[in-house]
PDB file of C-alpha atoms and ligand atoms in Angstrom:
ATOM      1  CA  ASN A  22      85.798  91.682 108.442  1.00  0.00           C
ATOM      2  CA  ILE A  23      83.818  93.189 111.334  1.00  0.00           C
ATOM      3  CA  PRO A  24      80.697  92.360 113.354  1.00  0.00           C
ATOM      4  CA  VAL A  25      77.253  93.154 111.874  1.00  0.00           C
ATOM      5  CA  THR A  26      76.648  95.932 114.394  1.00  0.00           C
ATOM      6  CA  HIS A  27      79.517  98.081 113.044  1.00  0.00           C
ATOM      7  CA  PRO A  28      78.348 101.146 111.060  1.00  0.00           C
ATOM      8  CA  SER A  29      80.188  99.858 107.973  1.00  0.00           C
ATOM      9  CA  ASN A  30      77.945  96.800 107.887  1.00  0.00           C
ATOM     10  CA  ILE A  31      74.792  98.743 108.719  1.00  0.00           C
ATOM     11  CA  ARG A  32      75.324 101.386 106.014  1.00  0.00           C
ATOM     12  CA  VAL A  33      76.456  98.894 103.381  1.00  0.00           C
ATOM     13  CA  ARG A  34      73.310  96.835 104.030  1.00  0.00           C
ATOM     14  CA  GLU A  35      71.197  99.959 103.408  1.00  0.00           C
ATOM     15  CA  ALA A  36      73.134 100.603 100.200  1.00  0.00           C
ATOM     16  CA  VAL A  37      72.570  97.031  99.011  1.00  0.00           C
ATOM     17  CA  ASP A  38      68.825  97.362  99.597  1.00  0.00           C
ATOM     18  CA  ALA A  39      68.696 100.691  97.749  1.00  0.00           C
ATOM     19  CA  ILE A  40      70.731  99.280  94.849  1.00  0.00           C
ATOM     20  CA  LYS A  41      68.387  96.325  94.523  1.00  0.00           C
ATOM     21  CA  ARG A  42      65.354  98.617  94.526  1.00  0.00           C
ATOM     22  CA  GLU A  43      66.732 101.160  92.129  1.00  0.00           C
ATOM     23  CA  SER A  44      68.054  98.591  89.681  1.00  0.00           C
ATOM     24  CA  GLY A  45      64.626  96.930  89.576  1.00  0.00           C
ATOM     25  CA  GLY A  46      66.100  93.790  91.156  1.00  0.00           C
ATOM     26  CA  LYS A  47      68.891  93.460  88.538  1.00  0.00           C
ATOM     27  CA  VAL A  48      71.609  93.902  91.143  1.00  0.00           C
ATOM     28  CA  ASP A  49      71.173  91.691  94.183  1.00  0.00           C
ATOM     29  CA  ILE A  50      74.267  91.826  96.403  1.00  0.00           C
ATOM     30  CA  GLN A  51      74.702  89.270  99.197  1.00  0.00           C
ATOM     31  CA  ILE A  52      76.634  90.396 102.270  1.00  0.00           C
ATOM     32  CA  TYR A  53      78.895  88.044 104.203  1.00  0.00           C
ATOM     33  CA  PRO A  54      79.936  89.907 107.383  1.00  0.00           C
ATOM     34  CA  ASN A  55      82.301  89.060 110.203  1.00  0.00           C
ATOM     35  CA  ASN A  56      84.931  87.049 108.319  1.00  0.00           C
ATOM     36  CA  GLN A  57      82.480  84.381 107.164  1.00  0.00           C
ATOM     37  CA  LEU A  58      84.498  83.997 103.961  1.00  0.00           C
ATOM     38  CA  GLY A  59      87.908  83.999 105.643  1.00  0.00           C
ATOM     39  CA  GLY A  60      90.333  86.541 107.075  1.00  0.00           C
ATOM     40  CA  ASP A  61      91.278  89.747 105.266  1.00  0.00           C
ATOM     41  CA  THR A  62      94.264  88.329 103.386  1.00  0.00           C
ATOM     42  CA  ASP A  63      92.131  85.381 102.165  1.00  0.00           C
ATOM     43  CA  MET A  64      89.360  87.711 101.067  1.00  0.00           C
ATOM     44  CA  LEU A  65      91.867  89.860  99.201  1.00  0.00           C
ATOM     45  CA  SER A  66      92.851  86.794  97.174  1.00  0.00           C
ATOM     46  CA  GLN A  67      89.199  85.997  96.602  1.00  0.00           C
ATOM     47  CA  VAL A  68      88.306  89.444  95.267  1.00  0.00           C
ATOM     48  CA  ARG A  69      91.285  89.236  92.913  1.00  0.00           C
ATOM     49  CA  SER A  70      90.260  85.801  91.614  1.00  0.00           C
ATOM     50  CA  GLY A  71      86.597  86.777  91.335  1.00  0.00           C
ATOM     51  CA  ALA A  72      85.316  84.467  94.075  1.00  0.00           C
ATOM     52  CA  ILE A  73      84.180  87.649  95.833  1.00  0.00           C
ATOM     53  CA  ASP A  74      82.876  90.599  93.792  1.00  0.00           C
ATOM     54  CA  ILE A  75      83.271  93.474  96.278  1.00  0.00           C
ATOM     55  CA  PHE A  76      85.400  93.719  99.407  1.00  0.00           C
ATOM     56  CA  PRO A  77      86.295  96.630 101.719  1.00  0.00           C
ATOM     57  CA  LEU A  78      89.897  96.488 102.955  1.00  0.00           C
ATOM     58  CA  SER A  79      92.263  98.670 104.941  1.00  0.00           C
ATOM     59  CA  GLY A  80      94.737 100.403 102.657  1.00  0.00           C
ATOM     60  CA  LEU A  81      97.483  99.082 104.875  1.00  0.00           C
ATOM     61  CA  ILE A  82      96.555  95.456 104.283  1.00  0.00           C
ATOM     62  CA  LEU A  83      96.101  96.172 100.580  1.00  0.00           C
ATOM     63  CA  GLN A  84      99.738  97.245 100.838  1.00  0.00           C
ATOM     64  CA  THR A  85     100.720  93.570 100.583  1.00  0.00           C
ATOM     65  CA  LEU A  86      99.713  93.952  96.940  1.00  0.00           C
ATOM     66  CA  VAL A  87      99.997  97.711  96.275  1.00  0.00           C
ATOM     67  CA  PRO A  88     102.824  99.177  98.369  1.00  0.00           C
ATOM     68  CA  LEU A  89     101.589 102.768  98.017  1.00  0.00           C
ATOM     69  CA  ALA A  90      98.150 101.925  99.458  1.00  0.00           C
ATOM     70  CA  GLY A  91      99.534 102.008 102.981  1.00  0.00           C
ATOM     71  CA  ILE A  92     100.617 105.628 102.854  1.00  0.00           C
ATOM     72  CA  ASN A  93      97.753 106.955 104.980  1.00  0.00           C
ATOM     73  CA  GLY A  94      98.916 104.766 107.840  1.00  0.00           C
ATOM     74  CA  LEU A  95     102.245 106.535 108.314  1.00  0.00           C
ATOM     75  CA  ALA A  96     102.446 107.256 112.037  1.00  0.00           C
ATOM     76  CA  PHE A  97     101.113 110.682 113.025  1.00  0.00           C
ATOM     77  CA  ALA A  98     100.718 111.793 109.393  1.00  0.00           C
ATOM     78  CA  PHE A  99      97.292 113.416 109.875  1.00  0.00           C
ATOM     79  CA  LYS A 100      96.687 115.875 112.674  1.00  0.00           C
ATOM     80  CA  ASP A 101      92.879 115.818 112.345  1.00  0.00           C
ATOM     81  CA  TYR A 102      89.941 114.603 110.275  1.00  0.00           C
ATOM     82  CA  ALA A 103      89.816 117.745 108.156  1.00  0.00           C
ATOM     83  CA  THR A 104      93.331 116.834 106.977  1.00  0.00           C
ATOM     84  CA  VAL A 105      92.409 113.165 106.520  1.00  0.00           C
ATOM     85  CA  TRP A 106      89.450 113.843 104.234  1.00  0.00           C
ATOM     86  CA  ALA A 107      91.162 116.602 102.296  1.00  0.00           C
ATOM     87  CA  ALA A 108      93.889 114.081 101.414  1.00  0.00           C
ATOM     88  CA  MET A 109      91.841 110.902 100.984  1.00  0.00           C
ATOM     89  CA  ASP A 110      89.028 112.533  98.987  1.00  0.00           C
ATOM     90  CA  GLY A 111      91.579 114.653  97.136  1.00  0.00           C
ATOM     91  CA  GLU A 112      94.837 114.160  95.316  1.00  0.00           C
ATOM     92  CA  LEU A 113      96.402 111.606  97.656  1.00  0.00           C
ATOM     93  CA  GLY A 114      93.388 109.296  97.413  1.00  0.00           C
ATOM     94  CA  ALA A 115      93.306 109.662  93.623  1.00  0.00           C
ATOM     95  CA  PHE A 116      97.025 108.813  93.462  1.00  0.00           C
ATOM     96  CA  VAL A 117      96.489 105.679  95.557  1.00  0.00           C
ATOM     97  CA  ARG A 118      93.441 104.591  93.566  1.00  0.00           C
ATOM     98  CA  ALA A 119      95.376 104.843  90.336  1.00  0.00           C
ATOM     99  CA  ALA A 120      97.941 102.427  91.761  1.00  0.00           C
ATOM    100  CA  VAL A 121      95.191 100.048  92.891  1.00  0.00           C
ATOM    101  CA  ASN A 122      93.574 100.052  89.438  1.00  0.00           C
ATOM    102  CA  LYS A 123      96.845  98.705  88.021  1.00  0.00           C
ATOM    103  CA  VAL A 124      96.388  95.362  89.797  1.00  0.00           C
ATOM    104  CA  ASN A 125      93.036  94.732  88.150  1.00  0.00           C
ATOM    105  CA  LEU A 126      90.918  95.945  91.050  1.00  0.00           C
ATOM    106  CA  HIS A 127      88.248  98.584  90.777  1.00  0.00           C
ATOM    107  CA  VAL A 128      88.208 100.934  93.786  1.00  0.00           C
ATOM    108  CA  PHE A 129      85.326 103.199  94.679  1.00  0.00           C
ATOM    109  CA  ASP A 130      86.135 106.902  95.054  1.00  0.00           C
ATOM    110  CA  ARG A 131      85.348 107.292  98.736  1.00  0.00           C
ATOM    111  CA  CYS A 132      86.844 105.144 101.482  1.00  0.00           C
ATOM    112  CA  LEU A 133      85.186 104.120 104.715  1.00  0.00           C
ATOM    113  CA  ASP A 134      86.416 105.548 108.013  1.00  0.00           C
ATOM    114  CA  ASN A 135      87.951 103.050 110.384  1.00  0.00           C
ATOM    115  CA  GLY A 136      89.449 105.693 112.656  1.00  0.00           C
ATOM    116  CA  TYR A 137      92.494 106.802 114.612  1.00  0.00           C
ATOM    117  CA  ARG A 138      94.047 103.772 116.210  1.00  0.00           C
ATOM    118  CA  ASN A 139      94.844 103.379 119.911  1.00  0.00           C
ATOM    119  CA  ILE A 140      96.764 100.682 121.763  1.00  0.00           C
ATOM    120  CA  THR A 141      95.015  98.325 124.187  1.00  0.00           C
ATOM    121  CA  SER A 142      96.740  95.939 126.561  1.00  0.00           C
ATOM    122  CA  SER A 143      95.993  93.277 129.136  1.00  0.00           C
ATOM    123  CA  THR A 144      99.225  93.885 131.031  1.00  0.00           C
ATOM    124  CA  LYS A 145     100.007  97.602 131.397  1.00  0.00           C
ATOM    125  CA  PRO A 146      99.192 101.069 130.088  1.00  0.00           C
ATOM    126  CA  ILE A 147     101.476 102.383 127.330  1.00  0.00           C
ATOM    127  CA  ASN A 148     102.568 105.892 128.331  1.00  0.00           C
ATOM    128  CA  THR A 149     105.683 106.439 126.254  1.00  0.00           C
ATOM    129  CA  ALA A 150     107.493 104.702 123.430  1.00  0.00           C
ATOM    130  CA  ALA A 151     109.753 103.012 126.022  1.00  0.00           C
ATOM    131  CA  ASP A 152     106.735 101.065 127.329  1.00  0.00           C
ATOM    132  CA  LEU A 153     106.501  99.276 123.985  1.00  0.00           C
ATOM    133  CA  LYS A 154     109.932  97.652 124.335  1.00  0.00           C
ATOM    134  CA  GLY A 155     109.348  93.919 123.963  1.00  0.00           C
ATOM    135  CA  PHE A 156     105.567  94.423 124.091  1.00  0.00           C
ATOM    136  CA  LYS A 157     103.749  91.579 122.327  1.00  0.00           C
ATOM    137  CA  ILE A 158     101.271  93.290 120.061  1.00  0.00           C
ATOM    138  CA  ARG A 159      98.984  92.034 117.326  1.00  0.00           C
ATOM    139  CA  VAL A 160      99.176  94.020 114.106  1.00  0.00           C
ATOM    140  CA  PRO A 161      97.197  93.441 110.919  1.00  0.00           C
ATOM    141  CA  VAL A 162      99.021  91.697 108.069  1.00  0.00           C
ATOM    142  CA  SER A 163     100.851  94.667 106.539  1.00  0.00           C
ATOM    143  CA  PRO A 164     104.472  95.726 106.013  1.00  0.00           C
ATOM    144  CA  LEU A 165     103.930  99.239 107.381  1.00  0.00           C
ATOM    145  CA  TRP A 166     102.364  98.036 110.623  1.00  0.00           C
ATOM    146  CA  THR A 167     105.108  95.507 111.287  1.00  0.00           C
ATOM    147  CA  SER A 168     107.784  98.033 110.422  1.00  0.00           C
ATOM    148  CA  MET A 169     106.329 100.657 112.762  1.00  0.00           C
ATOM    149  CA  PHE A 170     106.159  98.433 115.806  1.00  0.00           C
ATOM    150  CA  LYS A 171     109.548  96.917 115.084  1.00  0.00           C
ATOM    151  CA  ALA A 172     110.989 100.438 114.941  1.00  0.00           C
ATOM    152  CA  LEU A 173     109.441 101.012 118.364  1.00  0.00           C
ATOM    153  CA  GLU A 174     111.190  97.820 119.532  1.00  0.00           C
ATOM    154  CA  ALA A 175     107.893  96.041 120.276  1.00  0.00           C
ATOM    155  CA  ALA A 176     107.301  92.429 119.270  1.00  0.00           C
ATOM    156  CA  PRO A 177     104.594  92.658 116.586  1.00  0.00           C
ATOM    157  CA  ALA A 178     102.714  89.548 115.428  1.00  0.00           C
ATOM    158  CA  SER A 179     100.762  89.697 112.118  1.00  0.00           C
ATOM    159  CA  ILE A 180      97.301  88.294 112.748  1.00  0.00           C
ATOM    160  CA  ASN A 181      94.128  88.722 110.686  1.00  0.00           C
ATOM    161  CA  PHE A 182      91.275  90.431 112.508  1.00  0.00           C
ATOM    162  CA  SER A 183      89.292  87.151 112.492  1.00  0.00           C
ATOM    163  CA  GLU A 184      91.773  85.707 115.022  1.00  0.00           C
ATOM    164  CA  VAL A 185      92.420  88.727 117.229  1.00  0.00           C
ATOM    165  CA  TYR A 186      89.901  88.176 120.008  1.00  0.00           C
ATOM    166  CA  SER A 187      91.166  84.637 120.644  1.00  0.00           C
ATOM    167  CA  ALA A 188      94.811  85.749 120.404  1.00  0.00           C
ATOM    168  CA  LEU A 189      94.119  88.301 123.138  1.00  0.00           C
ATOM    169  CA  GLN A 190      92.088  85.875 125.226  1.00  0.00           C
ATOM    170  CA  THR A 191      94.723  83.140 125.151  1.00  0.00           C
ATOM    171  CA  LYS A 192      97.468  85.778 125.677  1.00  0.00           C
ATOM    172  CA  VAL A 193      99.338  84.857 122.518  1.00  0.00           C
ATOM    173  CA  VAL A 194      99.734  88.637 122.452  1.00  0.00           C
ATOM    174  CA  GLU A 195      99.430  91.214 125.236  1.00  0.00           C
ATOM    175  CA  GLY A 196      97.811  93.894 123.212  1.00  0.00           C
ATOM    176  CA  GLN A 197      96.511  95.214 119.896  1.00  0.00           C
ATOM    177  CA  GLU A 198      95.669  98.562 118.378  1.00  0.00           C
ATOM    178  CA  ASN A 199      92.390  99.683 116.845  1.00  0.00           C
ATOM    179  CA  PRO A 200      89.967 102.597 116.752  1.00  0.00           C
ATOM    180  CA  LEU A 201      87.639 102.943 119.753  1.00  0.00           C
ATOM    181  CA  ALA A 202      84.539 101.873 117.766  1.00  0.00           C
ATOM    182  CA  ILE A 203      86.143  98.514 116.931  1.00  0.00           C
ATOM    183  CA  ILE A 204      87.409  97.994 120.476  1.00  0.00           C
ATOM    184  CA  GLU A 205      83.798  98.337 121.646  1.00  0.00           C
ATOM    185  CA  ILE A 206      82.016  96.472 118.865  1.00  0.00           C
ATOM    186  CA  ALA A 207      84.458  93.520 118.835  1.00  0.00           C
ATOM    187  CA  LYS A 208      84.189  93.350 122.652  1.00  0.00           C
ATOM    188  CA  PHE A 209      87.936  93.648 123.203  1.00  0.00           C
ATOM    189  CA  TYR A 210      87.138  95.169 126.604  1.00  0.00           C
ATOM    190  CA  GLU A 211      86.406  91.620 127.749  1.00  0.00           C
ATOM    191  CA  VAL A 212      90.036  90.618 127.214  1.00  0.00           C
ATOM    192  CA  GLN A 213      91.910  93.953 127.511  1.00  0.00           C
ATOM    193  CA  LYS A 214      92.264  96.209 130.553  1.00  0.00           C
ATOM    194  CA  TYR A 215      94.095  99.328 129.349  1.00  0.00           C
ATOM    195  CA  CYS A 216      93.427 101.691 126.483  1.00  0.00           C
ATOM    196  CA  SER A 217      96.237 104.106 125.668  1.00  0.00           C
ATOM    197  CA  MET A 218      95.068 106.937 123.398  1.00  0.00           C
ATOM    198  CA  THR A 219      98.084 106.952 121.132  1.00  0.00           C
ATOM    199  CA  GLY A 220      96.048 107.898 118.013  1.00  0.00           C
ATOM    200  CA  HIS A 221      99.182 106.767 116.198  1.00  0.00           C
ATOM    201  CA  MET A 222      97.655 106.481 112.731  1.00  0.00           C
ATOM    202  CA  TRP A 223      94.500 107.017 110.771  1.00  0.00           C
ATOM    203  CA  ASP A 224      93.107 103.983 108.977  1.00  0.00           C
ATOM    204  CA  GLY A 225      90.241 103.527 106.532  1.00  0.00           C
ATOM    205  CA  GLN A 226      88.937 100.905 104.154  1.00  0.00           C
ATOM    206  CA  TRP A 227      88.948 101.169 100.388  1.00  0.00           C
ATOM    207  CA  ILE A 228      85.976  99.422  98.825  1.00  0.00           C
ATOM    208  CA  LEU A 229      87.444  97.160  96.174  1.00  0.00           C
ATOM    209  CA  ALA A 230      85.713  95.275  93.375  1.00  0.00           C
ATOM    210  CA  ASN A 231      87.000  92.593  91.051  1.00  0.00           C
ATOM    211  CA  GLY A 232      88.183  94.526  88.003  1.00  0.00           C
ATOM    212  CA  LYS A 233      86.678  92.274  85.295  1.00  0.00           C
ATOM    213  CA  ARG A 234      83.396  91.893  87.120  1.00  0.00           C
ATOM    214  CA  TRP A 235      83.062  95.665  87.527  1.00  0.00           C
ATOM    215  CA  ALA A 236      84.029  96.402  83.931  1.00  0.00           C
ATOM    216  CA  ALA A 237      81.377  93.919  82.704  1.00  0.00           C
ATOM    217  CA  LEU A 238      78.536  95.880  84.350  1.00  0.00           C
ATOM    218  CA  PRO A 239      76.525  98.270  82.153  1.00  0.00           C
ATOM    219  CA  ALA A 240      77.239 101.950  82.818  1.00  0.00           C
ATOM    220  CA  ASP A 241      73.764 102.603  84.237  1.00  0.00           C
ATOM    221  CA  VAL A 242      74.185  99.779  86.746  1.00  0.00           C
ATOM    222  CA  GLN A 243      77.638 101.062  87.710  1.00  0.00           C
ATOM    223  CA  ALA A 244      76.114 104.514  88.259  1.00  0.00           C
ATOM    224  CA  VAL A 245      73.412 103.152  90.603  1.00  0.00           C
ATOM    225  CA  ILE A 246      75.999 101.204  92.612  1.00  0.00           C
ATOM    226  CA  ASN A 247      78.359 104.196  92.761  1.00  0.00           C
ATOM    227  CA  LYS A 248      75.637 106.525  93.960  1.00  0.00           C
ATOM    228  CA  HIS A 249      74.548 104.304  96.854  1.00  0.00           C
ATOM    229  CA  VAL A 250      78.058 103.262  97.867  1.00  0.00           C
ATOM    230  CA  THR A 251      79.045 106.945  98.118  1.00  0.00           C
ATOM    231  CA  GLU A 252      75.938 107.725 100.172  1.00  0.00           C
ATOM    232  CA  ALA A 253      76.635 104.779 102.487  1.00  0.00           C
ATOM    233  CA  VAL A 254      80.251 105.861 102.987  1.00  0.00           C
ATOM    234  CA  MET A 255      79.313 109.465 103.865  1.00  0.00           C
ATOM    235  CA  LYS A 256      76.791 108.209 106.429  1.00  0.00           C
ATOM    236  CA  GLN A 257      79.262 105.694 107.806  1.00  0.00           C
ATOM    237  CA  ARG A 258      81.850 108.444 108.352  1.00  0.00           C
ATOM    238  CA  ASP A 259      79.246 110.422 110.301  1.00  0.00           C
ATOM    239  CA  ASP A 260      78.330 107.363 112.368  1.00  0.00           C
ATOM    240  CA  ILE A 261      81.971 106.765 113.293  1.00  0.00           C
ATOM    241  CA  ARG A 262      82.379 110.398 114.308  1.00  0.00           C
ATOM    242  CA  ARG A 263      79.362 110.189 116.617  1.00  0.00           C
ATOM    243  CA  LEU A 264      80.356 106.795 117.997  1.00  0.00           C
ATOM    244  CA  THR A 265      83.905 107.890 118.767  1.00  0.00           C
ATOM    245  CA  ASP A 266      82.503 110.714 120.908  1.00  0.00           C
ATOM    246  CA  VAL A 267      80.541 108.376 123.175  1.00  0.00           C
ATOM    247  CA  VAL A 268      82.439 105.105 123.152  1.00  0.00           C
ATOM    248  CA  GLU A 269      85.226 106.075 125.554  1.00  0.00           C
ATOM    249  CA  ALA A 270      82.682 106.516 128.361  1.00  0.00           C
ATOM    250  CA  GLN A 271      81.100 103.153 127.494  1.00  0.00           C
ATOM    251  CA  LEU A 272      84.458 101.401 127.602  1.00  0.00           C
ATOM    252  CA  LYS A 273      85.309 103.034 130.925  1.00  0.00           C
ATOM    253  CA  ALA A 274      81.973 101.838 132.330  1.00  0.00           C
ATOM    254  CA  LYS A 275      83.000  98.317 131.260  1.00  0.00           C
ATOM    255  CA  GLY A 276      86.181  98.599 133.287  1.00  0.00           C
ATOM    256  CA  MET A 277      88.795  99.759 130.797  1.00  0.00           C
ATOM    257  CA  VAL A 278      91.374 102.158 132.141  1.00  0.00           C
ATOM    258  CA  PHE A 279      92.353 105.021 129.809  1.00  0.00           C
ATOM    259  CA  ASN A 280      95.527 107.100 129.631  1.00  0.00           C
ATOM    260  CA  ASN A 281      96.789 109.877 127.350  1.00  0.00           C
ATOM    261  CA  PRO A 282     100.318 108.973 126.333  1.00  0.00           C
ATOM    262  CA  ASP A 283     103.149 111.288 125.366  1.00  0.00           C
ATOM    263  CA  LYS A 284     102.719 111.166 121.579  1.00  0.00           C
ATOM    264  CA  GLU A 285     105.968 113.001 120.879  1.00  0.00           C
ATOM    265  CA  SER A 286     107.927 110.134 122.412  1.00  0.00           C
ATOM    266  CA  PHE A 287     106.578 107.755 119.743  1.00  0.00           C
ATOM    267  CA  ARG A 288     107.300 110.212 116.968  1.00  0.00           C
ATOM    268  CA  ASP A 289     110.821 110.789 118.187  1.00  0.00           C
ATOM    269  CA  ALA A 290     111.543 107.083 118.599  1.00  0.00           C
ATOM    270  CA  LEU A 291     110.289 106.418 115.078  1.00  0.00           C
ATOM    271  CA  SER A 292     112.399 109.217 113.628  1.00  0.00           C
ATOM    272  CA  LYS A 293     115.486 108.019 115.484  1.00  0.00           C
ATOM    273  CA  ALA A 294     114.954 104.459 114.278  1.00  0.00           C
ATOM    274  CA  GLY A 295     114.856 105.649 110.659  1.00  0.00           C
ATOM    275  CA  PHE A 296     111.191 104.695 110.173  1.00  0.00           C
ATOM    276  CA  TYR A 297     110.199 107.820 108.228  1.00  0.00           C
ATOM    277  CA  LYS A 298     113.341 107.712 106.145  1.00  0.00           C
ATOM    278  CA  GLU A 299     112.762 104.097 105.220  1.00  0.00           C
ATOM    279  CA  TRP A 300     109.149 104.729 104.147  1.00  0.00           C
ATOM    280  CA  ARG A 301     110.017 107.860 102.248  1.00  0.00           C
ATOM    281  CA  GLY A 302     112.142 105.524 100.175  1.00  0.00           C
ATOM    282  CA  THR A 303     109.235 103.158  99.506  1.00  0.00           C
ATOM    283  CA  PHE A 304     106.500 105.734  98.927  1.00  0.00           C
ATOM    284  CA  GLY A 305     108.630 108.254  97.097  1.00  0.00           C
TER     285      GLY A 305
HETATM  286  O1  X2X B   8      92.199  94.317 111.402  1.00  0.00           O
HETATM  287  C1  X2X B   8      91.942  95.346 112.017  1.00  0.00           C
HETATM  288  O2  X2X B   8      92.495  95.651 113.081  1.00  0.00           O
HETATM  289  C2  X2X B   8      90.903  96.308 111.497  1.00  0.00           C
HETATM  290  C3  X2X B   8      89.520  95.748 111.765  1.00  0.00           C
HETATM  291  O3  X2X B   8      90.996  97.550 112.116  1.00  0.00           O
HETATM  292  C4  X2X B   8      91.155  96.537 110.062  1.00  0.00           C
HETATM  293  O4  X2X B   8      90.274  96.370 109.234  1.00  0.00           O
HETATM  294  C5  X2X B   8      92.464  97.023 109.667  1.00  0.00           C
END
């Protein structure tokens, strides 16, 4: 769903080339970047029906189909990347993947890093939870995202990523939230002034494949694909780490104004609104 210059696209393209080479040309994967085949929720339908074979999607958007898949997006669940990868590459990830397999989707073992998400705005910096009252914010199409910003008394609008730039430009919404790498690569700095480093959740993409299509592949072909997908993901995670270190300065140079909000205020407001209690009920 993202521009060709994003590390996810770059590393997946390398994987596709390596898979073609190593399979002696038997596996020739075509990449359609940047929402060419529709927005995320469309593409999710397409990978289920078999119109698309492989599709990377945020666990939170996958939540429309597999409620548990959104669990990593619980606000402030992960204090750092060491905790993220221990969970996602460990038992939590395995638990989520088992749920995804039940809806006839294959899911690769390692997920891509999207990043910790921060709030941008064209109108004002967000310093505390109170600043979100009535704030018109785009969120991806996902129950957890909508629930979180409703609990914070903002006015969330579910919009696929394919439509976000224009929604910001035409001021249908005041703001959005995304990791720094995306804010840079999707050029949101052209239509947003403030970047508030809320780091309110960690988000990544599971690489999904149509279940029947995957099952029909010979084991040796599956092994070649698995190997190169894993390699691509590990490199992509490294790319995002390096990008995140430098991108803040680039965005500042482009005129964005940064602030470090009071994170506890968001956590407190969410607790008081019953957000964690509600999701404990759903996730178990
Ligand atoms: O839609 C978004 O905001 C994005 C690009 O971060 C996701 O894939 C969830």
